[in-house]
CSV table of C-alpha atoms in Angstrom, one decimal:
chain,number,residue,atom,x,y,z
P,1491,MET,CA,0.0,0.0,0.0
P,1492,ARG,CA,1.3,3.4,-0.9
P,1493,ILE,CA,1.2,5.6,2.2
P,1494,THR,CA,0.9,9.4,1.7
P,1495,ARG,CA,0.3,12.2,4.1
P,1496,ASP,CA,-3.2,12.7,2.6
P,1497,LEU,CA,-4.0,9.0,3.2
P,1498,LEU,CA,-2.9,9.4,6.9
P,1499,LEU,CA,-4.9,12.6,7.4
P,1500,ASN,CA,-8.0,11.0,5.9
P,1501,THR,CA,-7.5,8.0,8.2
P,1502,ALA,CA,-7.3,10.3,11.2
P,1503,LYS,CA,-10.5,12.1,10.1
P,1504,GLU,CA,-12.4,8.9,9.5
P,1505,THR,CA,-11.3,7.5,12.8
P,1506,VAL,CA,-12.6,10.6,14.7
P,1507,LYS,CA,-15.8,10.5,12.6
P,1508,ARG,CA,-16.5,6.9,13.7
P,1509,HIS,CA,-15.9,7.7,17.3
P,1510,THR,CA,-18.2,10.7,17.3
P,1511,PHE,CA,-21.0,9.3,15.3
P,1512,GLY,CA,-24.1,9.1,17.4
P,1513,GLY,CA,-22.1,9.8,20.6
P,1514,HIS,CA,-21.9,12.7,23.0
P,1515,ASP,CA,-18.9,11.9,25.0
P,1516,LEU,CA,-16.2,13.7,23.0
P,1517,VAL,CA,-15.8,17.4,23.3
P,1518,CYS,CA,-12.8,17.7,21.0
P,1519,ALA,CA,-10.3,15.7,19.0
P,1520,TYR,CA,-7.1,17.0,17.5
P,1521,LEU,CA,-4.1,15.7,15.7
P,1522,THR,CA,-0.5,16.2,16.7
P,1523,GLY,CA,2.9,14.5,16.3
P,1524,SER,CA,4.8,13.8,13.1
P,1525,LEU,CA,1.7,14.0,10.9
P,1526,ILE,CA,1.3,17.7,11.2
P,1527,TYR,CA,4.6,18.1,9.3
P,1528,ASP,CA,5.2,17.4,5.6
P,1529,GLN,CA,7.3,14.2,6.0
P,1530,PRO,CA,5.7,12.0,8.7
P,1531,LEU,CA,7.2,8.7,7.5
P,1532,LEU,CA,10.3,7.1,8.8
P,1533,GLY,CA,11.2,3.7,7.4
P,1534,GLY,CA,8.0,3.9,5.4
P,1535,ILE,CA,5.9,3.7,8.6
P,1536,THR,CA,4.3,6.1,11.1
P,1537,ASP,CA,1.7,6.5,13.8
P,1538,ILE,CA,-1.3,8.8,14.0
P,1539,ASP,CA,-1.2,10.8,17.2
P,1540,LEU,CA,-4.7,11.8,18.3
P,1541,VAL,CA,-5.8,13.6,21.4
P,1542,TYR,CA,-9.4,13.0,22.6
P,1543,ILE,CA,-11.0,15.3,25.1
P,1544,HIS,CA,-14.0,13.8,27.0
P,1545,THR,CA,-16.7,15.5,28.9
P,1546,ALA,CA,-16.1,13.5,32.1
P,1547,ASP,CA,-14.5,10.1,32.7
P,1548,ILE,CA,-12.0,8.7,30.3
P,1549,PRO,CA,-11.9,5.1,29.1
P,1550,CYS,CA,-8.1,4.9,29.6
P,1551,SER,CA,-5.2,7.4,29.5
P,1552,ARG,CA,-3.7,6.0,26.3
P,1553,GLU,CA,-4.4,3.3,23.7
P,1554,ILE,CA,-2.6,2.1,20.6
P,1555,VAL,CA,-4.7,0.6,17.8
P,1556,PRO,CA,-3.0,-1.1,14.9
P,1557,ILE,CA,-4.6,-0.4,11.5
P,1558,THR,CA,-2.1,-2.0,9.1
P,1559,ASP,CA,1.5,-3.2,9.6
P,1560,GLU,CA,2.6,0.4,8.5
P,1561,ILE,CA,0.1,2.5,10.4
P,1562,HIS,CA,-1.4,2.5,13.9
P,1563,LEU,CA,-3.3,5.0,16.0
P,1564,ASP,CA,-1.8,6.4,19.2
P,1565,ILE,CA,-4.7,8.0,21.1
P,1566,ALA,CA,-4.3,10.0,24.3
P,1567,HIS,CA,-7.5,10.6,26.4
P,1568,TYR,CA,-8.0,13.5,28.8
P,1569,PRO,CA,-11.0,14.7,30.7
P,1570,GLN,CA,-12.3,18.2,29.9
P,1571,SER,CA,-11.4,19.3,33.4
P,1572,PHE,CA,-7.7,18.8,32.7
P,1573,PHE,CA,-7.8,21.9,30.5
P,1574,SER,CA,-9.7,24.1,32.9
P,1575,GLN,CA,-6.6,26.1,34.1
P,1576,PRO,CA,-4.8,27.6,31.0
P,1577,ARG,CA,-2.2,29.1,33.3
P,1578,GLN,CA,-1.0,25.6,34.4
P,1579,LEU,CA,-1.0,24.3,30.8
P,1580,ARG,CA,1.3,27.2,29.8
P,1581,THR,CA,4.0,25.5,31.8
P,1582,ASP,CA,3.1,21.9,30.8
P,1583,ALA,CA,6.0,20.6,28.8
P,1584,TRP,CA,3.9,17.9,27.1
P,1585,VAL,CA,0.2,18.7,26.7
P,1586,GLY,CA,0.7,22.4,26.6
P,1587,SER,CA,3.6,22.2,24.2
P,1588,PHE,CA,1.8,20.1,21.6
P,1589,LEU,CA,-1.4,22.1,22.0
P,1590,CYS,CA,0.5,25.3,21.0
P,1591,HIS,CA,2.6,23.9,18.2
P,1592,ASP,CA,0.3,23.6,15.1
P,1593,PRO,CA,-2.1,20.8,16.0
P,1594,ILE,CA,-4.9,20.0,13.5
P,1595,MET,CA,-8.4,20.2,15.0
P,1596,LEU,CA,-10.6,17.3,13.7
P,1597,PHE,CA,-13.7,17.6,15.9
P,1598,ASP,CA,-14.9,20.4,18.1
P,1599,THR,CA,-18.1,21.3,20.0
P,1600,THR,CA,-19.1,24.9,20.9
P,1601,HIS,CA,-15.7,26.2,19.8
P,1602,TRP,CA,-14.0,24.4,22.8
P,1603,PHE,CA,-10.7,23.9,20.9
P,1604,GLU,CA,-10.5,27.4,19.7
P,1605,TYR,CA,-11.2,28.9,23.1
P,1606,THR,CA,-8.9,26.5,25.0
P,1607,GLN,CA,-6.0,26.8,22.7
P,1608,ALA,CA,-6.3,30.6,22.7
P,1609,GLY,CA,-6.2,30.7,26.5
P,1610,VAL,CA,-3.0,28.6,26.6
P,1611,PHE,CA,-1.3,30.1,23.6
P,1612,ALA,CA,-1.8,33.7,24.8
P,1613,GLN,CA,1.3,33.7,27.1
P,1614,PHE,CA,2.7,30.3,26.3
P,1615,PHE,CA,5.9,31.6,24.7
P,1616,LEU,CA,6.7,34.2,27.4
P,1617,PRO,CA,10.2,33.5,28.7
P,1618,GLY,CA,8.9,32.9,32.3
P,1619,ASN,CA,6.7,30.0,31.1
P,1620,THR,CA,9.3,28.6,28.7
P,1621,ILE,CA,11.9,28.4,31.5
P,1622,GLN,CA,9.5,26.5,33.7
P,1623,ARG,CA,8.9,23.9,31.0
P,1624,VAL,CA,12.6,23.6,30.4
P,1625,ARG,CA,13.5,23.3,34.1
P,1626,TYR,CA,11.0,20.6,34.5
P,1627,PHE,CA,13.4,18.4,32.5
P,1628,SER,CA,16.7,19.8,33.6
P,1629,GLU,CA,16.0,19.7,37.3
P,1630,ARG,CA,14.6,16.1,37.0
P,1631,ALA,CA,17.8,15.1,35.2
P,1632,ARG,CA,20.0,16.5,37.8
P,1633,ALA,CA,18.0,15.0,40.7
P,1634,SER,CA,18.1,11.6,39.0
P,1635,TRP,CA,21.9,11.9,38.4
P,1636,LEU,CA,22.4,12.7,42.1
P,1637,LYS,CA,20.3,9.7,43.1
P,1638,MET,CA,22.4,7.4,40.9
P,1639,GLN,CA,25.5,8.7,42.5
P,1640,MET,CA,24.2,8.2,46.0
P,1641,GLU,CA,22.6,4.8,45.6
P,1642,GLN,CA,25.3,3.1,43.6
P,1643,GLU,CA,23.0,0.3,42.5
P,1644,GLU,CA,24.4,-3.0,41.2
P,1645,TYR,CA,24.8,-2.8,37.4
P,1646,SER,CA,21.7,-4.0,35.6
P,1647,PRO,CA,19.4,-3.1,32.8
P,1648,GLY,CA,17.5,-0.9,35.2
P,1649,VAL,CA,20.6,1.1,35.9
P,1650,ILE,CA,21.2,1.6,32.2
P,1651,LEU,CA,17.6,2.7,31.8
P,1652,ASN,CA,18.0,5.3,34.5
P,1653,TYR,CA,21.1,6.6,32.8
P,1654,LEU,CA,19.3,6.9,29.5
P,1655,ARG,CA,16.3,8.6,31.1
P,1656,ILE,CA,18.6,11.3,32.5
P,1657,LEU,CA,20.0,11.7,29.0
P,1658,LYS,CA,16.4,12.0,27.6
P,1659,ASP,CA,15.5,14.7,30.2
P,1660,ALA,CA,18.7,16.6,29.4
P,1661,ALA,CA,17.9,16.6,25.7
P,1662,ASN,CA,14.3,17.6,26.2
P,1663,ALA,CA,15.5,20.5,28.3
P,1664,ILE,CA,17.5,21.7,25.2
P,1665,SER,CA,14.5,21.0,22.9
P,1666,CYS,CA,11.9,22.9,24.9
P,1667,LEU,CA,13.9,26.1,24.8
P,1668,THR,CA,12.7,26.4,21.1
P,1669,SER,CA,10.2,23.7,20.5
P,1670,VAL,CA,8.4,20.6,21.9
P,1671,PRO,CA,9.8,17.6,23.7
P,1672,LEU,CA,11.5,15.0,21.5
P,1673,THR,CA,9.8,11.8,20.3
P,1674,ASP,CA,11.5,8.4,20.4
P,1675,ARG,CA,12.1,7.6,16.8
P,1676,ARG,CA,13.2,11.1,15.7
P,1677,PHE,CA,15.0,11.8,19.0
P,1678,VAL,CA,18.5,12.2,17.7
P,1679,LEU,CA,17.5,13.7,14.4
P,1680,ASP,CA,15.4,16.5,15.9
P,1681,LEU,CA,17.9,17.1,18.8
P,1682,ALA,CA,20.5,18.0,16.2
P,1683,GLU,CA,18.1,20.6,14.7
P,1684,ARG,CA,17.1,22.0,18.1
P,1685,ALA,CA,20.7,22.4,19.1
P,1686,VAL,CA,21.5,24.3,15.9
P,1687,ASN,CA,18.5,26.6,16.6
P,1688,LEU,CA,20.2,27.5,19.9
P,1689,GLN,CA,23.4,28.1,18.0
P,1690,MET,CA,25.0,25.3,20.1
P,1691,PRO,CA,25.3,22.3,17.8
P,1692,GLY,CA,27.8,20.8,20.3
P,1693,LEU,CA,24.9,19.9,22.6
P,1694,ALA,CA,23.8,17.3,20.2
P,1695,GLY,CA,27.3,15.9,19.7
P,1696,GLY,CA,27.7,15.7,23.5
P,1697,PHE,CA,24.6,13.6,23.7
P,1698,ILE,CA,25.9,11.2,21.2
P,1699,ASP,CA,29.3,11.0,23.0
P,1700,LEU,CA,27.4,9.7,26.0
P,1701,ILE,CA,25.9,6.7,24.3
P,1702,LEU,CA,28.7,5.7,21.9
P,1703,PRO,CA,32.2,4.4,22.8
P,1704,GLU,CA,35.3,6.7,22.4
P,1705,GLU,CA,36.8,4.3,19.9
P,1706,PRO,CA,34.7,3.5,16.8
P,1707,VAL,CA,33.4,-0.1,16.7
P,1708,ASP,CA,32.2,-2.1,13.7
P,1709,PRO,CA,28.5,-2.4,14.1
P,1710,ASP,CA,27.1,-5.9,13.9
P,1711,TRP,CA,23.6,-4.9,12.9
P,1712,ASP,CA,22.4,-8.4,11.9
P,1713,VAL,CA,23.3,-9.8,15.4
P,1714,TRP,CA,22.0,-6.7,17.2
P,1715,MET,CA,18.7,-6.7,15.4
P,1716,SER,CA,18.2,-10.5,15.8
P,1717,ASN,CA,18.7,-10.3,19.5
P,1718,TRP,CA,16.6,-7.2,19.8
P,1719,LYS,CA,13.7,-8.9,18.0
P,1720,THR,CA,14.0,-12.0,20.2
P,1721,ALA,CA,13.8,-9.7,23.3
P,1722,TYR,CA,10.7,-8.0,21.8
P,1723,SER,CA,9.0,-11.4,21.3
P,1724,GLN,CA,9.7,-12.2,24.9
P,1725,LEU,CA,8.6,-8.8,26.2
P,1726,ILE,CA,5.1,-9.0,24.7
P,1727,ARG,CA,4.5,-12.1,26.8
P,1728,GLN,CA,5.1,-10.1,30.0
P,1729,PRO,CA,2.1,-8.9,31.9
P,1730,ASP,CA,3.7,-5.5,32.6
P,1731,ALA,CA,5.1,-4.8,29.2
P,1732,PRO,CA,5.1,-1.1,28.4
P,1733,LEU,CA,2.2,0.1,26.2
P,1734,SER,CA,4.6,1.8,23.9
P,1735,LEU,CA,6.2,-1.6,23.1
P,1736,ILE,CA,3.1,-3.7,22.3
P,1737,SER,CA,3.4,-6.2,19.5
P,1738,GLY,CA,1.9,-3.9,16.9
P,1739,ARG,CA,4.7,-1.3,17.5
P,1740,GLN,CA,7.6,-3.6,16.6
P,1741,PRO,CA,7.7,-2.6,12.9
P,1742,TYR,CA,7.4,1.0,13.9
P,1743,TYR,CA,10.7,0.9,15.7
P,1744,GLU,CA,12.4,-1.8,13.6
P,1745,LYS,CA,11.9,-0.1,10.2
P,1746,ALA,CA,13.2,3.2,11.6
P,1747,ILE,CA,16.3,1.5,12.8
P,1748,LEU,CA,16.9,-0.2,9.5
P,1749,GLU,CA,16.4,3.0,7.5
P,1750,LEU,CA,18.8,5.0,9.7
P,1751,GLN,CA,21.6,2.5,10.3
P,1752,SER,CA,23.5,3.5,7.2
P,1753,SER,CA,22.7,7.2,6.9
P,1754,ARG,CA,22.5,8.2,10.6
P,1755,GLN,CA,24.0,5.4,12.6
P,1756,GLU,CA,23.9,7.3,15.8
P,1757,ALA,CA,20.2,7.9,15.5
P,1758,ALA,CA,19.6,4.2,14.8
P,1759,VAL,CA,21.7,3.2,17.8
P,1760,TRP,CA,19.7,5.5,20.1
P,1761,ILE,CA,16.4,3.9,19.0
P,1762,LEU,CA,17.8,0.4,19.4
P,1763,LEU,CA,19.4,1.2,22.8
P,1764,TRP,CA,16.4,3.0,24.3
P,1765,THR,CA,13.8,0.4,23.3
P,1766,TRP,CA,16.1,-2.6,24.2
P,1767,ALA,CA,16.7,-1.1,27.6
P,1768,LEU,CA,12.9,-0.7,28.2
P,1769,MET,CA,12.5,-4.4,27.3
P,1770,SER,CA,15.4,-5.7,29.3
P,1771,GLU,CA,14.2,-4.0,32.5
P,1772,LYS,CA,11.0,-6.0,32.3
P,1773,LEU,CA,12.6,-9.4,31.3
P,1774,PRO,CA,13.9,-12.0,33.8
P,1775,PRO,CA,17.3,-10.8,35.0
P,1776,ARG,CA,19.2,-14.0,34.2
P,1777,SER,CA,17.6,-14.6,30.8
P,1778,THR,CA,19.5,-14.9,27.6
P,1779,GLU,CA,17.7,-11.8,26.3
P,1780,VAL,CA,19.0,-9.7,29.1
P,1781,SER,CA,22.5,-11.1,28.7
P,1782,ASN,CA,22.5,-10.2,25.0
P,1783,PHE,CA,21.4,-6.6,25.9
P,1784,LEU,CA,24.3,-6.3,28.4
P,1785,ASP,CA,26.7,-7.5,25.8
P,1786,PHE,CA,25.4,-4.8,23.5
P,1787,CYS,CA,25.9,-2.2,26.3
P,1788,CYS,CA,29.5,-3.5,26.7
P,1789,THR,CA,30.1,-2.9,23.0
P,1790,LEU,CA,29.0,0.7,23.6
P,1791,SER,CA,31.2,1.1,26.7
P,1792,LEU,CA,28.0,1.3,28.8
P,1793,ASP,CA,29.0,-1.7,31.0
P,1794,GLY,CA,29.6,-1.7,34.7
P,1795,ALA,CA,33.3,-1.0,34.4
P,1796,HIS,CA,32.7,2.1,32.3
P,1797,LEU,CA,29.6,3.4,34.0
P,1798,PRO,CA,31.4,5.5,36.7
P,1799,GLY,CA,33.3,7.4,34.0
P,1800,ARG,CA,30.1,7.8,32.0
P,1801,LEU,CA,28.3,9.3,35.0
P,1802,SER,CA,31.2,11.8,35.4
P,1803,SER,CA,30.9,12.8,31.8
P,1804,LEU,CA,27.2,13.1,32.2
P,1805,ASP,CA,27.8,15.4,35.1
P,1806,VAL,CA,29.8,17.7,32.9
P,1807,TYR,CA,27.1,17.5,30.2
P,1808,LEU,CA,24.4,18.5,32.6
P,1809,ASP,CA,26.5,21.4,33.8
P,1810,THR,CA,26.7,22.6,30.2
P,1811,ILE,CA,23.0,22.4,29.8
P,1812,GLU,CA,22.3,24.2,33.0
P,1813,GLU,CA,24.7,27.0,32.0
P,1814,THR,CA,22.9,27.2,28.6
P,1815,ILE,CA,19.6,27.5,30.3
P,1816,ASP,CA,20.8,30.1,32.7
P,1817,LYS,CA,22.3,32.1,29.8
P,1818,TRP,CA,19.0,31.9,27.9
P,1819,ALA,CA,17.1,33.1,30.9
P,1820,ARG,CA,19.5,36.1,31.3
P,1821,ASP,CA,19.3,36.9,27.6
P,1822,ASN,CA,15.5,36.9,28.0
P,1823,GLY,CA,15.3,39.2,31.0
P,1824,LEU,CA,14.8,36.5,33.7
């Protein structure tokens, strides 16, 4: 099937139309994510990010609905009351950000979307609100780094995942100075662009330095992907598997990795590392799948022997980000 942006937009519209036909629960539905831009596909595949606003109770906070092997819906549900305080949403790094960065309204009652978006948008880009969204990430990154230093947990997939979460928060702090938080598949691609927008391209390079080894290695993508897919097949059997990694999402990540592994290897490594860490944290500790993941981490110098040095380098990186934020605040009169 030939996938185009128009096909995806029509699919989104038809989905909302079916959900609202004969019902009175939805107040609004709008589209966000990669589909609002001209090139939503990565690896020939994408998701359709919808936000549903309900009058009262919500059926769930998030659901992922496969349509084909190449397309699935990612629907976030919120009660109408969540949007009752525009002032709070102006400092919300997730909902507020995506509400104010070109969403496409697909369904609205009594001009709810227009009124709500205007209330949030009015002062959303004021420096005082921007800095609160940014520091949500930077302060959490620093707090998590201090916790890792103090607790000194035994090396495990959970420790690697904590390390990567700090990196994600640090990168999102950079991103939110000029835009929205980063999404998993385009994380490294968009981080490079956001760093350039800040006239500090080295921030993106510093991020990559913290996940790749100092000395180049010959990637063994066939083995890595085979082990990653085996871990995925085991993960979906676990009762507490993350919703973001349900079985229908495997092609979503896999095809992105395959497309990027030759042109943007660092971006492909990030997707592989992040999703594999999420899986391994949920798998039995002594399983072959976890052992394969730890071997992969060793190849990247993210093993137990190198982790103290990595944390020291991460400390320096966080310092640089905090200094960047402080300078931005001063330049904007804060």
